[in-house]
Amino acid sequence: MGGIWGLMGVLMIIFQVMDVMAYGYTLIGLIYAVVGYLKRDLALEFISWDDEKIEISEWQQSTRSYKWENIDAINVSATNLTIKSGPADGTMVELKGYIETDIEKLKTELIPAQNLATA
C-alpha cells in the first residue's frame, strides 16, 4: 500500500500535477512503508493456551494475553471466539478460515480449561 501511495506522489511530482497533494501522497506512502516494515515479523494469526493463560494474535496485530483467573467467560461459536474479562475488557476474534475440527477443538479444550481455572 505504501508503494502505491508513494508511486502516485512521485509521479505527480514528476509530471507537476497538483504539487501540494503530491508531497502529501509521497509522505503517506513513506509512512505506510515504515509501518509495514516494522510489522513484518508479526505472526499472522494464532490462538494458544497453557495452564496459566490464553494468547491471541490476529493478522498484523500484537499478541494479547489473558490469565485464566481474570477471564469471566469464553464463548466459541461457528464464527467467533469471545473472551470476557472484567467489566470492560476482553476480545472477540473472528474464526473465518478455521476448519470445523479446529473450532470443535477450541470448544472442547478452552471452555473446560476456563471452568477449571475459575472453580
Coordinates of N, CA and C in Angstrom, one line a residue:
M1 N 0.8 -1.2 0.0 CA 0.0 0.0 0.0 C 0.9 1.2 0.0
G2 N 2.0 1.2 0.8 CA 2.9 2.3 0.8 C 3.5 2.6 -0.6
G3 N 3.8 1.5 -1.3 CA 4.3 1.6 -2.6 C 3.4 2.4 -3.6
I4 N 2.1 2.0 -3.5 CA 1.1 2.7 -4.4 C 1.0 4.2 -4.1
W5 N 0.9 4.5 -2.8 CA 0.8 5.9 -2.4 C 2.1 6.7 -2.8
G6 N 3.2 6.0 -2.5 CA 4.5 6.7 -2.8 C 4.7 6.9 -4.3
L7 N 4.3 5.9 -5.1 CA 4.4 6.0 -6.6 C 3.5 7.1 -7.1
M8 N 2.3 7.1 -6.6 CA 1.4 8.2 -7.0 C 2.0 9.6 -6.7
G9 N 2.6 9.7 -5.5 CA 3.2 11.0 -5.2 C 4.3 11.4 -6.1
V10 N 5.2 10.4 -6.3 CA 6.4 10.6 -7.2 C 6.0 11.0 -8.6
L11 N 5.0 10.2 -9.1 CA 4.5 10.5 -10.5 C 3.9 11.9 -10.6
M12 N 3.2 12.3 -9.5 CA 2.6 13.7 -9.5 C 3.7 14.7 -9.5
I13 N 4.8 14.5 -8.7 CA 5.9 15.4 -8.7 C 6.6 15.5 -10.1
I14 N 6.8 14.3 -10.7 CA 7.5 14.3 -12.0 C 6.7 15.0 -13.0
F15 N 5.4 14.8 -13.1 CA 4.5 15.4 -14.1 C 3.9 16.7 -13.7
Q16 N 4.3 17.2 -12.5 CA 3.9 18.5 -12.0 C 2.4 18.7 -11.9
V17 N 1.8 17.7 -11.4 CA 0.3 17.8 -11.2 C 0.0 17.9 -9.7
M18 N -0.7 19.0 -9.4 CA -1.1 19.2 -8.0 C 0.0 19.1 -7.0
D19 N 0.9 20.0 -7.0 CA 2.2 19.8 -6.3 C 1.9 19.6 -4.8
V20 N 1.0 20.3 -4.2 CA 0.8 20.1 -2.7 C 0.3 18.7 -2.4
M21 N -0.6 18.2 -3.2 CA -1.1 16.8 -3.0 C 0.0 15.8 -3.2
A22 N 0.9 16.0 -4.2 CA 2.0 15.1 -4.5 C 2.9 14.9 -3.3
Y23 N 3.2 15.9 -2.6 CA 4.0 15.8 -1.4 C 3.3 15.0 -0.3
G24 N 2.0 15.3 -0.2 CA 1.2 14.5 0.8 C 1.1 13.0 0.5
Y25 N 0.9 12.7 -0.8 CA 0.9 11.3 -1.2 C 2.2 10.6 -0.9
T26 N 3.3 11.3 -1.2 CA 4.6 10.8 -1.0 C 4.9 10.5 0.5
L27 N 4.5 11.5 1.3 CA 4.6 11.3 2.8 C 3.8 10.2 3.3
I28 N 2.5 10.0 2.8 CA 1.7 8.9 3.3 C 2.3 7.6 2.8
G29 N 2.8 7.6 1.6 CA 3.5 6.3 1.1 C 4.7 5.9 2.0
L30 N 5.5 6.9 2.4 CA 6.6 6.6 3.3 C 6.2 6.1 4.6
I31 N 5.1 6.7 5.2 CA 4.6 6.3 6.5 C 4.1 4.8 6.4
Y32 N 3.3 4.5 5.3 CA 2.8 3.2 5.2 C 4.0 2.2 5.0
A33 N 5.0 2.5 4.3 CA 6.1 1.7 4.1 C 6.9 1.4 5.4
V34 N 7.0 2.4 6.2 CA 7.7 2.3 7.5 C 6.9 1.4 8.5
V35 N 5.6 1.6 8.5 CA 4.7 0.8 9.4 C 4.7 -0.6 8.9
G36 N 4.6 -0.9 7.6 CA 4.7 -2.2 7.1 C 6.0 -2.9 7.4
Y37 N 7.1 -2.2 7.3 CA 8.4 -2.7 7.6 C 8.5 -3.1 9.1
L38 N 8.0 -2.3 10.0 CA 8.1 -2.6 11.4 C 7.2 -3.7 11.8
K39 N 6.1 -4.0 11.1 CA 5.2 -5.1 11.4 C 5.5 -6.4 10.6
R40 N 6.6 -6.4 9.9 CA 6.8 -7.5 9.0 C 7.0 -8.9 9.8
D41 N 7.5 -8.8 11.0 CA 7.7 -10.1 11.7 C 6.6 -10.6 12.6
L42 N 5.5 -9.8 12.6 CA 4.4 -10.3 13.4 C 3.7 -11.5 12.8
A43 N 3.4 -12.5 13.7 CA 2.8 -13.7 13.2 C 1.4 -13.4 12.6
L44 N 1.0 -14.1 11.7 CA -0.3 -13.9 11.0 C -1.4 -14.0 12.0
E45 N -1.7 -15.2 12.4 CA -2.8 -15.4 13.4 C -2.5 -16.7 14.2
F46 N -2.9 -16.6 15.5 CA -2.8 -17.8 16.3 C -3.6 -17.7 17.5
I47 N -4.0 -18.8 18.1 CA -4.7 -18.9 19.4 C -4.0 -20.0 20.1
S48 N -3.3 -19.6 21.2 CA -2.6 -20.7 22.0 C -3.0 -20.5 23.5
W49 N -2.8 -21.6 24.2 CA -3.1 -21.6 25.7 C -2.3 -22.6 26.4
D50 N -2.1 -22.3 27.7 CA -1.5 -23.3 28.6 C -2.2 -23.2 29.9
D51 N -1.6 -23.7 31.0 CA -2.3 -23.8 32.3 C -2.5 -22.4 32.9
E52 N -1.7 -21.4 32.5 CA -1.8 -20.0 33.1 C -2.6 -19.0 32.3
K53 N -2.5 -19.1 30.9 CA -3.1 -18.0 30.1 C -3.5 -18.5 28.8
I54 N -4.3 -17.6 28.1 CA -4.6 -17.8 26.7 C -4.0 -16.6 25.9
E55 N -3.4 -16.9 24.8 CA -2.8 -15.8 24.0 C -3.5 -15.8 22.6
I56 N -3.8 -14.6 22.1 CA -4.4 -14.4 20.8 C -3.7 -13.4 20.0
S57 N -3.5 -13.7 18.8 CA -2.9 -12.7 17.8 C -3.7 -12.8 16.5
E58 N -4.2 -11.7 16.1 CA -4.8 -11.6 14.8 C -3.8 -11.0 13.8
W59 N -4.2 -11.1 12.5 CA -3.3 -10.7 11.5 C -2.7 -9.3 11.7
Q60 N -1.4 -9.2 11.7 CA -0.7 -8.0 11.8 C -1.0 -7.2 13.1
Q61 N -1.4 -7.9 14.2 CA -1.7 -7.3 15.5 C -0.7 -7.8 16.5
S62 N -0.5 -7.1 17.6 CA 0.3 -7.6 18.7 C -0.5 -8.7 19.4
T63 N 0.3 -9.5 20.1 CA -0.3 -10.6 20.9 C -1.0 -10.1 22.1
R64 N -2.2 -10.5 22.4 CA -2.9 -10.2 23.6 C -3.0 -11.5 24.5
S65 N -2.8 -11.3 25.8 CA -2.7 -12.4 26.7 C -3.7 -12.2 27.8
Y66 N -4.5 -13.2 28.2 CA -5.4 -13.2 29.3 C -5.2 -14.3 30.2
K67 N -5.0 -14.0 31.5 CA -4.8 -15.0 32.5 C -6.1 -15.7 32.8
W68 N -6.1 -17.0 33.0 CA -7.3 -17.8 33.2 C -8.1 -17.2 34.4
E69 N -7.5 -16.8 35.5 CA -8.2 -16.3 36.7 C -8.9 -15.0 36.4
N70 N -8.5 -14.3 35.4 CA -9.1 -13.0 35.0 C -10.3 -13.1 34.0
I71 N -10.4 -14.3 33.4 CA -11.4 -14.5 32.4 C -12.8 -14.8 33.1
D72 N -13.8 -14.1 32.7 CA -15.2 -14.3 33.2 C -15.9 -15.4 32.4
A73 N -15.7 -15.3 31.1 CA -16.5 -16.3 30.3 C -15.8 -16.4 28.9
I74 N -15.9 -17.6 28.3 CA -15.4 -17.8 27.0 C -16.6 -18.4 26.2
N75 N -16.8 -17.9 25.0 CA -17.9 -18.4 24.1 C -17.2 -18.7 22.8
V76 N -17.4 -19.9 22.3 CA -16.9 -20.3 21.0 C -18.1 -20.7 20.1
S77 N -18.3 -19.9 19.1 CA -19.4 -20.2 18.1 C -18.7 -20.6 16.8
A78 N -19.6 -20.9 15.8 CA -19.0 -21.3 14.5 C -18.3 -20.2 13.8
T79 N -18.5 -18.9 14.2 CA -17.8 -17.8 13.5 C -16.9 -17.0 14.4
N80 N -17.1 -17.0 15.8 CA -16.3 -16.2 16.6 C -15.9 -16.9 17.9
L81 N -14.7 -16.4 18.4 CA -14.3 -16.7 19.8 C -14.4 -15.4 20.6
T82 N -15.2 -15.5 21.7 CA -15.4 -14.3 22.5 C -14.8 -14.6 23.9
I83 N -14.0 -13.7 24.4 CA -13.4 -13.8 25.7 C -13.9 -12.6 26.5
K84 N -14.5 -12.8 27.6 CA -15.0 -11.7 28.5 C -14.1 -11.7 29.7
S85 N -13.5 -10.5 30.0 CA -12.5 -10.5 31.1 C -12.7 -9.1 31.8
G86 N -13.4 -9.2 33.0 CA -13.6 -8.0 33.7 C -14.8 -7.1 33.1
P87 N -15.1 -6.0 33.7 CA -16.2 -5.2 33.3 C -16.0 -4.5 31.9
A88 N -14.8 -4.3 31.5 CA -14.6 -3.6 30.2 C -13.4 -4.1 29.4
D89 N -13.2 -5.4 29.6 CA -12.0 -6.0 28.9 C -12.4 -7.3 28.2
G90 N -11.6 -7.7 27.3 CA -11.9 -8.9 26.6 C -11.7 -8.7 25.1
T91 N -12.1 -9.7 24.3 CA -11.9 -9.6 22.9 C -12.8 -10.5 22.2
M92 N -13.0 -10.2 20.9 CA -13.8 -11.1 20.0 C -12.9 -11.4 18.8
V93 N -12.7 -12.6 18.5 CA -11.8 -13.0 17.3 C -12.7 -13.7 16.3
E94 N -12.6 -13.3 15.1 CA -13.4 -13.9 14.0 C -12.7 -15.2 13.6
L95 N -13.4 -16.3 13.5 CA -12.8 -17.6 13.2 C -13.0 -17.9 11.7
K96 N -13.1 -16.9 10.9 CA -13.2 -17.1 9.5 C -11.9 -17.8 9.0
G97 N -12.0 -18.8 8.2 CA -10.9 -19.6 7.7 C -10.5 -20.8 8.6
Y98 N -11.0 -20.9 9.8 CA -10.7 -22.0 10.6 C -11.6 -23.2 10.2
I99 N -11.1 -24.4 10.1 CA -11.9 -25.5 9.8 C -12.7 -26.0 11.0
E100 N -13.7 -26.8 10.7 CA -14.6 -27.2 11.7 C -14.0 -28.0 12.8
T101 N -13.0 -28.8 12.5 CA -12.3 -29.5 13.6 C -11.5 -28.6 14.5
D102 N -11.0 -27.5 14.0 CA -10.3 -26.5 14.8 C -11.3 -25.9 15.8
I103 N -12.4 -25.5 15.3 CA -13.4 -24.9 16.1 C -13.9 -25.8 17.2
E104 N -14.1 -27.1 16.9 CA -14.5 -28.1 17.9 C -13.4 -28.3 18.9
K105 N -12.2 -28.2 18.5 CA -11.1 -28.3 19.5 C -11.1 -27.1 20.4
L106 N -11.3 -25.9 19.9 CA -11.5 -24.8 20.8 C -12.6 -24.9 21.8
K107 N -13.7 -25.5 21.3 CA -14.9 -25.7 22.2 C -14.6 -26.7 23.3
T108 N -13.9 -27.8 22.9 CA -13.7 -28.9 23.9 C -12.6 -28.6 24.8
E109 N -11.6 -27.8 24.5 CA -10.5 -27.5 25.3 C -10.5 -26.2 26.1
L110 N -11.0 -25.2 25.5 CA -11.0 -23.8 26.1 C -12.0 -23.7 27.2
I111 N -13.2 -24.1 26.9 CA -14.3 -23.9 27.9 C -14.1 -24.8 29.1
P112 N -13.7 -26.1 29.1 CA -13.4 -26.8 30.3 C -12.2 -26.2 31.0
A113 N -11.2 -25.7 30.3 CA -10.0 -25.1 30.9 C -10.4 -23.9 31.7
Q114 N -11.3 -23.1 31.1 CA -11.7 -21.8 31.8 C -12.6 -22.2 33.0
N115 N -13.4 -23.2 32.9 CA -14.2 -23.7 34.1 C -13.3 -24.2 35.2
L116 N -12.2 -24.9 34.9 CA -11.3 -25.4 35.9 C -10.6 -24.2 36.6
A117 N -10.2 -23.2 35.8 CA -9.5 -22.1 36.4 C -10.3 -21.2 37.3
T118 N -11.6 -21.2 37.1 CA -12.5 -20.3 37.9 C -13.1 -21.1 39.0
A119 N -13.0 -22.4 39.1 CA -13.6 -23.3 40.1 C -12.9 -23.1 41.4

